[in-house]
Coordinates of C-alpha atoms and ligand atoms in Angstrom, one line a residue:
X1 CA -29.5 -17.6 -34.2
X2 CA -27.3 -18.3 -37.3
X3 CA -23.5 -17.9 -37.0
X4 CA -23.2 -16.9 -40.6
X5 CA -24.9 -14.4 -42.9
X6 CA -27.2 -16.0 -45.6
X7 CA -27.5 -14.7 -49.1
X8 CA -30.2 -16.0 -51.7
X9 CA -28.9 -15.5 -55.3
X10 CA -31.3 -16.3 -58.2
X11 CA -30.0 -17.1 -61.5
X12 CA -32.6 -16.8 -64.3
X13 CA -32.5 -18.0 -67.9
X14 CA -31.2 -14.6 -69.2
X15 CA -28.0 -15.3 -67.1
X16 CA -27.8 -19.0 -67.7
X17 CA -28.3 -18.8 -71.5
X18 CA -26.3 -22.0 -71.9
X19 CA -24.2 -24.4 -70.0
X20 CA -21.2 -22.2 -71.1
X21 CA -22.5 -19.6 -68.5
X22 CA -22.6 -21.8 -65.6
X23 CA -19.0 -20.8 -64.5
X24 CA -20.1 -17.3 -64.3
X25 CA -22.8 -18.1 -61.8
X26 CA -20.2 -20.2 -59.9
X27 CA -17.9 -17.0 -59.8
X28 CA -20.7 -15.0 -58.4
X29 CA -21.7 -17.7 -55.7
X30 CA -18.1 -17.9 -54.8
X31 CA -17.8 -14.1 -54.3
X32 CA -20.4 -14.4 -51.6
X33 CA -18.9 -17.6 -50.1
X34 CA -15.4 -16.1 -49.7
X35 CA -17.1 -13.0 -48.0
X36 CA -18.2 -15.5 -45.2
X37 CA -21.8 -15.9 -46.7
X38 CA -23.7 -19.3 -47.0
X39 CA -25.5 -19.1 -50.4
X40 CA -28.8 -20.6 -51.5
X41 CA -28.7 -20.5 -55.4
X42 CA -32.0 -20.7 -56.8
X43 CA -31.9 -21.4 -60.8
X44 CA -34.2 -21.2 -63.7
X45 CA -34.1 -23.8 -66.5
X46 CA -31.2 -23.0 -68.9
X47 CA -31.9 -20.8 -72.1
X48 CA -35.0 -21.7 -74.0
X49 CA -35.7 -25.0 -72.3
X50 CA -38.9 -23.9 -70.7
X51 CA -40.3 -22.9 -74.1
X52 CA -38.9 -26.0 -75.7
X53 CA -40.6 -28.1 -73.1
X54 CA -43.7 -26.3 -73.3
X55 CA -43.9 -26.8 -77.1
X56 CA -43.4 -30.5 -76.4
X57 CA -46.3 -30.6 -74.0
X58 CA -48.5 -28.5 -76.4
X59 CA -47.7 -31.2 -79.2
X60 CA -50.3 -33.4 -77.2
X61 CA -53.0 -30.6 -77.7
X62 CA -55.1 -28.6 -75.5
X63 CA -56.7 -29.9 -72.3
X64 CA -54.0 -32.3 -71.4
X65 CA -53.1 -33.0 -67.7
X66 CA -51.7 -29.9 -66.0
X67 CA -49.9 -32.4 -63.6
X68 CA -48.0 -33.9 -66.6
X69 CA -47.2 -30.4 -68.1
X70 CA -45.8 -29.1 -64.6
X71 CA -43.9 -32.4 -64.2
X72 CA -42.3 -32.0 -67.8
X73 CA -41.5 -28.3 -67.3
X74 CA -40.0 -28.9 -64.0
X75 CA -37.2 -31.1 -65.6
X76 CA -35.8 -27.9 -66.9
X77 CA -35.1 -26.5 -63.5
X78 CA -33.9 -29.9 -62.0
X79 CA -31.5 -30.2 -65.0
X80 CA -30.0 -26.9 -64.5
X81 CA -29.8 -27.5 -60.7
X82 CA -27.8 -30.3 -61.3
X83 CA -25.5 -28.9 -63.9
X84 CA -24.8 -25.9 -61.6
X85 CA -24.1 -28.4 -58.7
X86 CA -21.7 -30.2 -61.1
X87 CA -20.0 -26.8 -61.9
X88 CA -19.7 -26.0 -58.2
X89 CA -18.1 -29.2 -57.5
X90 CA -15.7 -28.9 -60.2
X91 CA -14.6 -25.5 -58.8
X92 CA -14.3 -27.3 -55.4
X93 CA -17.1 -25.5 -53.5
X94 CA -19.0 -27.8 -51.1
X95 CA -22.7 -27.7 -52.0
X96 CA -25.9 -29.9 -52.2
X97 CA -28.9 -29.6 -54.3
X98 CA -32.3 -29.4 -52.2
X99 CA -35.1 -30.0 -54.8
X100 CA -38.6 -29.1 -54.0
X101 CA -39.2 -32.2 -52.0
X102 CA -36.2 -31.9 -49.9
X103 CA -36.8 -28.1 -49.3
X104 CA -40.4 -29.1 -48.6
X105 CA -41.7 -26.2 -50.9
X106 CA -45.5 -26.7 -50.6
X107 CA -47.9 -24.7 -52.9
X108 CA -51.5 -24.0 -53.1
X109 CA -53.8 -22.8 -56.0
X110 CA -53.8 -23.6 -59.7
X111 CA -51.1 -26.2 -60.6
X112 CA -49.5 -24.1 -63.3
X113 CA -49.7 -20.7 -61.4
X114 CA -49.6 -21.8 -57.7
X115 CA -48.6 -19.7 -54.7
X116 CA -45.8 -20.9 -52.3
X117 CA -46.9 -21.5 -48.7
X118 CA -44.0 -23.0 -46.8
X119 CA -40.7 -24.7 -46.7
X120 CA -38.8 -26.9 -44.3
X121 CA -36.6 -24.2 -42.9
X122 CA -34.7 -26.8 -40.8
X123 CA -33.6 -28.8 -43.8
X124 CA -32.0 -25.8 -45.2
X125 CA -30.4 -25.0 -41.8
X126 CA -29.1 -28.6 -41.6
X127 CA -27.6 -28.5 -45.0
X128 CA -25.8 -25.2 -44.3
X129 CA -24.2 -26.4 -41.1
X130 CA -21.4 -28.0 -43.0
X131 CA -21.9 -26.8 -46.6
X132 CA -21.3 -23.3 -48.2
X133 CA -24.0 -23.7 -51.0
X134 CA -27.6 -25.1 -51.2
X135 CA -28.7 -25.3 -55.0
X136 CA -32.6 -25.0 -55.4
X137 CA -34.5 -25.6 -58.6
X138 CA -36.9 -22.4 -58.9
X139 CA -40.3 -22.3 -60.3
X140 CA -41.3 -25.6 -58.9
X141 CA -43.2 -26.7 -55.7
X142 CA -45.4 -29.5 -54.4
X143 CA -49.2 -29.4 -53.7
X144 CA -50.5 -30.9 -50.6
X145 CA -51.1 -34.2 -52.3
X146 CA -47.4 -34.5 -53.4
X147 CA -47.9 -33.5 -57.1
X148 CA -45.7 -31.2 -58.9
X149 CA -46.8 -27.6 -59.3
X150 CA -45.3 -24.5 -60.9
X151 CA -45.2 -20.9 -59.7
X152 CA -46.1 -19.3 -62.9
X153 CA -44.1 -17.5 -65.6
X154 CA -41.0 -16.1 -64.1
X155 CA -41.6 -18.1 -60.9
X156 CA -38.0 -18.6 -60.1
X157 CA -38.0 -15.1 -58.9
X158 CA -40.9 -16.1 -56.5
X159 CA -39.0 -19.1 -55.3
X160 CA -36.1 -17.0 -54.4
X161 CA -38.1 -14.1 -52.7
X162 CA -40.2 -16.6 -50.8
X163 CA -37.4 -18.8 -49.6
X164 CA -35.3 -15.7 -48.5
X165 CA -38.2 -14.4 -46.7
X166 CA -39.1 -17.7 -44.9
X167 CA -35.4 -18.1 -43.9
X168 CA -34.8 -14.4 -42.8
X169 CA -31.9 -14.2 -45.3
X170 CA -29.6 -11.2 -44.9
X171 CA -29.7 -10.5 -48.7
X172 CA -31.9 -11.7 -51.7
X173 CA -30.4 -10.8 -54.9
X174 CA -32.1 -11.7 -58.4
X175 CA -29.3 -11.7 -60.8
X176 CA -30.4 -10.6 -64.3
X177 CA -28.8 -9.5 -67.6
X178 CA -29.2 -5.8 -66.8
X179 CA -27.6 -4.2 -63.9
X180 CA -30.6 -3.1 -61.8
X181 CA -33.8 -1.1 -62.7
X182 CA -33.7 2.0 -64.9
X183 CA -36.2 4.8 -64.7
X184 CA -37.2 4.0 -68.4
X185 CA -36.1 1.3 -70.9
X186 CA -32.5 2.3 -72.1
X187 CA -33.4 0.9 -75.5
X188 CA -36.3 3.6 -75.9
X189 CA -34.2 6.7 -75.9
X190 CA -31.1 8.5 -77.0
X191 CA -30.5 9.8 -73.4
X192 CA -29.2 7.4 -70.8
X193 CA -31.7 6.7 -68.1
X194 CA -30.9 7.0 -64.5
X195 CA -30.5 3.7 -62.5
X196 CA -32.3 3.3 -59.3
X197 CA -30.2 2.5 -56.1
X198 CA -33.3 2.2 -54.1
X199 CA -37.0 2.0 -55.5
X200 CA -40.5 0.9 -54.0
X201 CA -42.2 -2.2 -54.7
X202 CA -44.8 -0.4 -56.7
X203 CA -42.3 1.4 -58.9
X204 CA -40.5 -1.9 -59.5
X205 CA -43.8 -3.5 -60.6
X206 CA -44.4 -0.7 -62.9
X207 CA -40.7 -0.2 -64.3
X208 CA -39.2 -3.6 -64.4
X209 CA -41.1 -4.6 -67.5
X210 CA -41.6 -8.1 -66.7
X211 CA -37.9 -8.3 -65.7
X212 CA -39.1 -9.1 -62.1
X213 CA -42.0 -11.3 -61.7
X214 CA -45.2 -9.4 -60.5
X215 CA -46.0 -12.2 -58.0
X216 CA -42.6 -12.0 -56.4
X217 CA -42.9 -8.4 -56.0
X218 CA -46.1 -8.5 -54.4
X219 CA -45.2 -11.3 -52.1
X220 CA -42.2 -9.0 -51.0
X221 CA -44.4 -6.1 -50.6
X222 CA -47.0 -7.9 -48.3
X223 CA -44.2 -9.1 -46.0
X224 CA -42.3 -5.7 -46.3
X225 CA -39.3 -7.7 -47.5
X226 CA -36.4 -5.9 -49.3
X227 CA -34.7 -7.6 -52.2
X228 CA -32.1 -6.6 -54.9
X229 CA -32.0 -6.8 -58.6
X230 CA -28.4 -6.7 -60.3
X231 CA -26.1 -8.0 -63.0
X232 CA -23.4 -10.6 -62.3
X233 CA -20.2 -9.2 -60.4
X234 CA -22.2 -6.0 -59.6
X235 CA -21.6 -3.7 -56.7
X236 CA -24.5 -1.5 -57.7
X237 CA -27.8 -3.4 -57.2
X238 CA -31.3 -1.8 -57.3
X239 CA -32.7 -2.5 -53.8
X240 CA -36.5 -2.9 -53.9
X241 CA -38.0 -2.0 -50.5
X242 CA -40.4 0.5 -49.0
X243 CA -38.0 3.7 -48.9
X244 CA -38.2 6.7 -51.1
X245 CA -36.4 6.4 -54.6
X246 CA -32.6 7.2 -55.1
X247 CA -30.4 7.0 -58.0
X248 CA -26.7 6.1 -58.8
X249 CA -24.9 9.2 -59.9
X250 CA -22.8 7.5 -62.4
X251 CA -22.6 4.5 -64.6
X252 CA -19.9 2.0 -63.7
X253 CA -17.0 1.9 -66.1
X254 CA -17.4 -1.2 -68.4
X255 CA -14.1 -0.9 -70.1
X256 CA -12.4 -4.5 -70.1
X257 CA -9.7 -4.8 -67.6
X258 CA -6.3 -5.4 -69.4
X259 CA -4.8 -8.6 -67.9
X260 CA -1.3 -10.1 -68.6
X261 CA -1.0 -13.7 -67.7
X262 CA 2.2 -15.5 -66.6
X263 CA 1.9 -19.1 -67.0
X264 CA -0.7 -21.4 -68.8
X265 CA -0.2 -24.7 -67.0
X266 CA -2.5 -26.5 -64.6
X267 CA -3.8 -23.3 -62.9
X268 CA -3.0 -20.9 -65.7
X269 CA -4.9 -22.6 -68.4
X270 CA -8.0 -22.6 -66.0
X271 CA -7.6 -19.0 -65.4
X272 CA -7.1 -18.4 -69.4
X273 CA -10.2 -20.1 -70.1
X274 CA -12.1 -18.1 -67.4
X275 CA -10.9 -14.9 -68.7
X276 CA -11.4 -15.6 -72.3
X277 CA -15.0 -16.5 -71.6
X278 CA -15.6 -12.9 -70.8
X279 CA -14.1 -10.6 -73.6
X280 CA -16.3 -7.9 -72.6
X281 CA -14.7 -7.8 -69.3
X282 CA -11.1 -9.0 -69.8
X283 CA -8.6 -8.1 -72.5
X284 CA -5.6 -10.4 -72.4
X285 CA -2.4 -8.6 -73.3
X286 CA 0.0 -11.6 -73.4
X287 CA 0.6 -15.0 -71.9
X288 CA 4.0 -16.0 -70.8
X289 CA 4.5 -19.8 -71.4
X290 CA 7.3 -22.5 -71.5
X291 CA 6.3 -24.0 -74.9
X292 CA 4.6 -22.0 -77.7
X293 CA 3.6 -25.4 -79.5
X294 CA 0.3 -26.1 -77.7
X295 CA -3.1 -27.6 -78.7
X296 CA -5.2 -26.2 -75.8
X297 CA -6.9 -23.2 -77.5
X298 CA -4.6 -20.5 -76.2
X299 CA -4.2 -18.0 -79.2
X300 CA -0.7 -18.3 -80.6
X301 CA -0.3 -14.5 -81.1
X302 CA -0.8 -13.9 -77.4
X303 CA 2.0 -16.4 -76.3
X304 CA 5.5 -15.5 -75.6
X305 CA 8.4 -17.4 -74.0
X306 CA 9.7 -14.2 -72.5
X307 CA 7.8 -13.5 -69.4
X308 CA 8.9 -9.8 -69.1
X309 CA 7.1 -9.0 -72.3
X310 CA 3.9 -9.8 -70.4
X311 CA 4.9 -7.6 -67.4
X312 CA 5.9 -4.7 -69.8
X313 CA 2.7 -5.2 -71.9
X314 CA 0.0 -2.7 -71.7
X315 CA -1.7 -4.5 -68.8
X316 CA -3.2 -3.1 -65.6
X317 CA -3.1 -6.5 -63.7
X318 CA -0.5 -9.3 -63.9
X319 CA -1.7 -12.7 -62.9
X320 CA 1.3 -15.0 -61.9
X321 CA 0.8 -18.7 -61.9
X322 CA 4.1 -20.0 -63.0
X323 CA 5.1 -20.9 -59.6
X324 CA 8.5 -21.4 -58.2
X325 CA 10.7 -18.7 -56.3
X326 CA 12.5 -17.3 -59.4
X327 CA 11.9 -15.6 -61.7
X328 CA 8.3 -15.3 -60.4
X329 CA 9.4 -13.0 -57.4
X330 CA 11.4 -10.6 -59.6
X331 CA 8.3 -10.6 -62.1
X332 CA 5.9 -9.8 -59.4
X333 CA 8.3 -7.1 -58.1
X334 CA 8.7 -5.4 -61.6
X335 CA 5.0 -5.5 -62.1
X336 CA 4.3 -3.8 -58.9
X337 CA 6.9 -1.2 -59.4
X338 CA 5.4 -0.5 -62.8
X339 CA 2.2 0.4 -61.0
X340 CA 0.3 -2.9 -61.9
X341 CA -2.0 -4.8 -59.7
X342 CA -0.7 -8.4 -59.0
X343 CA -2.5 -11.6 -58.3
X344 CA -0.6 -14.8 -57.6
X345 CA -1.2 -18.3 -56.3
X346 CA 2.5 -18.4 -55.4
X347 CA 2.7 -19.4 -51.7
X348 CA 6.4 -19.9 -51.9
X349 CA 7.0 -16.3 -53.1
X350 CA 4.6 -14.7 -50.7
X351 CA 5.8 -16.7 -47.6
X352 CA 9.3 -15.8 -48.1
X353 CA 8.9 -12.2 -49.5
X354 CA 5.4 -11.1 -48.6
X355 CA 6.6 -8.4 -46.2
X356 CA 8.7 -6.8 -48.9
X357 CA 6.1 -7.3 -51.8
X358 CA 3.2 -6.0 -49.7
X359 CA 5.0 -2.8 -48.9
X360 CA 6.0 -2.3 -52.5
X361 CA 2.4 -2.6 -53.6
X362 CA 1.4 -0.2 -50.9
X363 CA 4.0 2.3 -52.0
X364 CA 2.8 2.0 -55.5
X365 CA -0.9 2.3 -54.7
X366 CA -1.8 -1.1 -56.3
X367 CA -3.1 -4.4 -54.9
X368 CA -1.3 -7.6 -54.2
X369 CA -3.8 -10.3 -53.9
X370 CA -3.0 -14.1 -53.4
X371 CA -6.2 -16.0 -52.1
X372 CA -5.1 -19.0 -54.3
X373 CA -2.0 -19.6 -52.4
X374 CA -4.0 -21.1 -49.6
X375 CA -6.7 -23.7 -49.6
X376 CA -7.7 -23.4 -53.3
X377 CA -11.3 -22.9 -53.3
X378 CA -11.7 -22.9 -49.5
X379 CA -11.5 -19.3 -48.7
X380 CA -9.0 -19.8 -45.7
X381 CA -7.0 -16.5 -45.7
X382 CA -10.5 -14.5 -46.0
X383 CA -12.1 -16.3 -43.2
X384 CA -9.2 -16.2 -40.7
X385 CA -8.7 -12.5 -41.4
X386 CA -12.4 -11.7 -40.8
X387 CA -12.1 -13.7 -37.6
X388 CA -8.9 -12.1 -36.4
X389 CA -10.5 -8.8 -37.0
X390 CA -13.7 -9.4 -35.0
X391 CA -13.1 -12.3 -32.6
X392 CA -9.5 -13.0 -32.5
X393 CA -7.8 -16.2 -33.3
X394 CA -6.4 -18.6 -30.5
X395 CA -5.4 -21.6 -32.7
X396 CA -5.6 -22.9 -36.2
X397 CA -5.4 -26.5 -37.4
X398 CA -5.9 -28.2 -40.7
X399 CA -5.2 -30.0 -43.9
X400 CA -3.9 -27.5 -46.3
X401 CA -2.0 -29.9 -48.7
X402 CA -4.1 -31.6 -51.2
X403 CA -1.5 -33.9 -52.6
X404 CA -0.4 -35.4 -49.3
X405 CA -4.1 -35.8 -48.4
X406 CA -4.8 -37.6 -51.6
X407 CA -1.9 -39.8 -51.3
X408 CA -2.7 -40.7 -47.6
X409 CA -6.3 -41.8 -48.8
X410 CA -4.7 -44.0 -51.4
X411 CA -2.2 -45.5 -49.1
X412 CA -5.0 -46.4 -46.8
X413 CA -6.6 -48.1 -49.7
X414 CA -3.5 -50.1 -50.1
X415 CA -2.0 -48.4 -53.2
X416 CA 1.8 -48.1 -53.4
X417 CA 3.2 -44.7 -52.6
X418 CA 4.9 -44.2 -56.0
X419 CA 1.7 -44.9 -57.8
X420 CA -0.4 -42.6 -55.5
X421 CA 2.0 -39.8 -56.2
X422 CA 2.0 -40.2 -59.9
X423 CA -1.9 -40.3 -59.8
X424 CA -1.8 -36.9 -57.8
X425 CA 0.6 -35.5 -60.3
X426 CA -1.6 -36.6 -63.2
X427 CA -4.5 -34.8 -61.7
X428 CA -2.6 -31.7 -61.3
X429 CA -2.5 -31.6 -57.5
X430 CA 1.2 -31.7 -57.0
X431 CA 3.7 -29.0 -57.2
X432 CA 6.3 -28.9 -60.0
X433 CA 8.7 -30.3 -57.5
X434 CA 6.7 -32.9 -55.6
X435 CA 9.1 -33.3 -52.7
X436 CA 7.7 -29.8 -51.5
X437 CA 4.3 -31.5 -51.0
X438 CA 5.8 -34.7 -49.4
X439 CA 8.1 -33.0 -47.0
X440 CA 5.6 -30.7 -45.6
X441 CA 7.2 -27.6 -47.0
X442 CA 4.1 -26.6 -49.1
X443 CA 1.8 -26.9 -45.9
X444 CA 4.6 -24.8 -44.1
X445 CA 4.3 -22.0 -46.7
X446 CA 0.7 -22.0 -46.5
X447 CA 0.7 -22.0 -42.6
X448 CA 3.2 -18.9 -42.7
X449 CA 0.5 -17.0 -44.7
X450 CA -2.4 -18.1 -42.3
X451 CA -0.1 -17.0 -39.5
X452 CA 0.5 -13.6 -41.0
X453 CA -3.2 -13.0 -41.2
X454 CA -4.2 -14.7 -38.0
X455 CA -1.6 -12.8 -35.8
X456 CA -0.1 -10.2 -37.7
X457 CA 3.8 -9.9 -38.1
X458 CA 5.7 -12.4 -40.0
X459 CA 6.4 -16.1 -39.5
X460 CA 9.1 -17.2 -41.9
X461 CA 8.6 -20.8 -43.2
X462 CA 12.0 -21.8 -41.6
X463 CA 10.4 -21.1 -38.1
X464 CA 7.9 -23.8 -38.7
X465 CA 8.8 -27.2 -37.3
X466 CA 8.1 -29.6 -40.1
X467 CA 7.8 -33.3 -40.6
X468 CA 6.5 -34.6 -43.9
X469 CA 5.1 -37.9 -45.1
X470 CA 7.8 -39.0 -47.3
X471 CA 9.2 -41.5 -44.8
X472 CA 5.9 -42.3 -43.1
X473 CA 5.3 -46.1 -43.3
X474 CA 2.8 -46.9 -46.0
X475 CA 1.7 -50.1 -44.2
X476 CA 1.1 -48.2 -41.2
X477 CA -1.5 -46.0 -42.9
X478 CA -3.2 -49.0 -44.3
X479 CA -3.2 -50.6 -40.8
X480 CA -4.5 -47.5 -39.1
X481 CA -7.4 -47.4 -41.7
X482 CA -8.4 -51.0 -40.7
X483 CA -8.4 -49.8 -37.0
X484 CA -10.6 -46.9 -37.8
X485 CA -8.0 -44.2 -38.0
X486 CA -6.9 -41.9 -40.8
X487 CA -3.5 -40.2 -41.1
X488 CA -3.5 -36.7 -41.9
X489 CA -0.8 -34.2 -42.5
X490 CA -1.8 -31.3 -40.2
X491 CA -0.6 -27.6 -40.2
X492 CA -1.3 -26.2 -36.6
X493 CA -0.7 -22.9 -35.1
X494 CA -1.2 -21.7 -31.5
X495 CA -1.5 -18.2 -30.7
X496 CA -0.8 -17.9 -27.1
X497 CA 0.5 -15.4 -24.4
X498 CA 3.9 -16.8 -25.0
X499 CA 3.9 -16.1 -28.6
X500 CA 3.1 -18.0 -31.8
X501 CA 3.9 -21.6 -32.2
X502 CA 3.5 -23.4 -35.6
X503 CA 4.2 -26.9 -36.9
X504 CA 3.4 -29.3 -39.5
X505 CA 3.4 -33.1 -39.2
X506 CA 1.4 -36.4 -39.7
X507 CA -1.1 -37.3 -37.0
X508 CA -3.6 -40.0 -36.6
X509 CA -7.1 -38.9 -36.3
X510 CA -10.5 -40.8 -35.6
X511 CA -12.5 -42.0 -38.6
X512 CA -15.3 -39.7 -37.5
X513 CA -13.2 -36.5 -37.1
X514 CA -13.8 -33.6 -39.6
X515 CA -10.2 -34.0 -40.8
X516 CA -10.6 -37.7 -41.5
X517 CA -13.8 -36.8 -43.7
X518 CA -11.6 -34.4 -45.5
X519 CA -11.0 -36.6 -48.6
X520 CA -8.8 -36.7 -51.5
X521 CA -7.6 -33.1 -52.5
X522 CA -10.1 -31.4 -50.1
X523 CA -8.7 -28.9 -47.6
X524 CA -10.1 -28.0 -44.3
X525 CA -9.2 -25.5 -41.6
X526 CA -10.5 -25.5 -37.9
X527 CA -10.3 -22.1 -36.5
X528 CA -10.6 -21.7 -32.9
X529 CA -11.6 -18.0 -31.9
X530 CA -10.6 -16.1 -28.8
X531 CA -14.2 -16.0 -28.0
X532 CA -14.4 -19.8 -27.7
X533 CA -16.2 -20.8 -31.0
X534 CA -14.8 -23.2 -33.6
X535 CA -15.3 -22.3 -37.2
X536 CA -14.5 -24.5 -40.3
X537 CA -13.5 -23.7 -43.8
X538 CA -13.8 -26.4 -46.5
X539 CA -13.3 -27.0 -50.0
X540 CA -11.1 -28.4 -52.7
X541 CA -7.4 -27.2 -52.0
X542 CA -5.6 -28.3 -55.2
X543 CA -6.1 -28.7 -58.8
X544 CA -6.9 -26.4 -61.8
X545 CA -10.5 -25.4 -61.3
X546 CA -10.6 -24.7 -57.6
X547 CA -7.3 -22.8 -57.7
X548 CA -8.3 -20.9 -60.8
X549 CA -11.7 -20.1 -59.0
X550 CA -9.8 -18.5 -56.1
X551 CA -7.5 -16.6 -58.5
X552 CA -10.6 -15.4 -60.5
X553 CA -12.3 -14.2 -57.3
X554 CA -9.3 -11.9 -56.8
X555 CA -9.5 -10.8 -60.5
X556 CA -13.0 -9.9 -60.0
X557 CA -12.2 -7.9 -56.9
X558 CA -9.6 -5.9 -58.9
X559 CA -12.2 -5.4 -61.6
X560 CA -14.9 -4.0 -59.3
X561 CA -12.4 -1.7 -57.6
X562 CA -11.3 -0.4 -60.9
X563 CA -14.8 0.6 -62.0
X564 CA -17.3 1.5 -59.4
X565 CA -17.9 4.3 -57.0
X566 CA -18.7 2.0 -54.1
X567 CA -15.8 -0.5 -54.6
X568 CA -13.7 0.8 -51.5
X569 CA -15.8 -1.3 -49.1
X570 CA -15.8 -4.4 -51.3
X571 CA -12.0 -3.8 -51.8
X572 CA -11.2 -3.8 -48.2
X573 CA -13.4 -6.7 -47.8
X574 CA -11.6 -8.7 -50.3
X575 CA -8.2 -7.6 -49.9
X576 CA -5.5 -9.8 -48.0
X577 CA -2.9 -7.6 -46.9
Ligands
LIG601 N1 0.5 -28.9 -54.4 C1 -0.4 -28.1 -53.7 C2 -1.5 -29.2 -52.9 C3 -1.4 -27.3 -54.7 O1 -1.4 -30.3 -53.1 O2 -2.2 -28.8 -51.9 C4 -2.2 -26.4 -54.1 O3 -1.6 -25.4 -53.2

């Protein structure tokens, strides 16, 4: 029995047109990860690379070795698996590549158009015990003699459906550049065709016009296996299964969401780049900055030194990533009062004023989301909330400050403390005022937010006992490392019958302990449920891309809730209140 829901997502060349599309795939994967799923991401070669590789093979004429052709074409998928894995790593999402050998994907039949016949299920399960994502190059398998084989044109669909079926996945979604399957080709008529909510395998085969590989559809039908087809970031998949057809009643609203951005520093610039990559989805109304002279690609006409102009602009959503208590708190307050959704990564503001601001958001019928405030790309608030609602939380313990973790690792290597801190600042992990990292207050702010979600009520950061690492003897860290111990700044919370107790402080942990394995800016939370299980949440907890990933996940939640008929469920699932 798996303790997590498993989703297989397939990204084809129509979605991965170039490397610039990889972050969008990462956003999609992270959306599922933060909803508590483990994900198997099956990828096709990027853009036209399969055609290009095929042309290179054909340059040697007809009748050449099919094994050599298959091996050459397979490099397209292995390249895109490696690139997606790099993009996931940059975003701070823990994953691993299982190529066709490690996945044990065996095939039979013609080398270039073979049938899959088995995978090593336990290899996948082992990988997913500790990691959130497994990346699989689609289209490619191995014959019994170990030679490379291909699953035919469009074979990545077949890999995804086969792997999902073999693993008994909870969901298998083929992500396409169209949002599901239509009753006829939208380009062939003036009238807008209806989009299927549900359709049969036979209809999918007839109607998908090659969008879904026939072999994949037939394999699903033979095994009575349901799978979905949808666009990126969609809540309206077409489910292909054995049930009678149903249609969606309305098209989702595709108007871009108008976003005002406060801050274009470490995190803000990451968020800007992500938003700007999707002009069809996001219209940026203004960017509040400290300096207008910049050489980072932010358009001058959007920049303003006056953050109030951004709040007052024609935006539906304000993203606050300037940090600090003032004026961030007033800006958030003003935006909520003006009926705008707010997304922030500001743990300082939320840990001090969360109660008032949540009430203000509720009164104005808007959302206040702050996933990026805790754990970066480790979805700690979401996981703690889910467990609190289902199994209850007995205790929490973890590394929630990337800067101090990074510094402690450098001290263990013998680097002087000042140099380690400068390095953490250079890499964009530290706060504007790094004393709040070192003295444990950043960790205390995050623990206060976790406590609110875990136990309800409010725990003010001042109620958290706190010792930092600013006076911790650097030589002692180095000595401990030689003795097989690591020093970690741990945030802990006990939710007992006598109430909630919370503290932050340095502790020695054994080299094999999961917290000792939490390296550099990584964060890790150990959650003890009331039902006796222990659940871990891991990911990079500081820096531009992990924090921007969490902010974007909130942005996509707002985006979906603004435009679809079924958004309420997702909204509730993604909301942190
Ligand atoms: N300064 C924080 C840290 C940034 O190092 O964890 C992420 O909240």
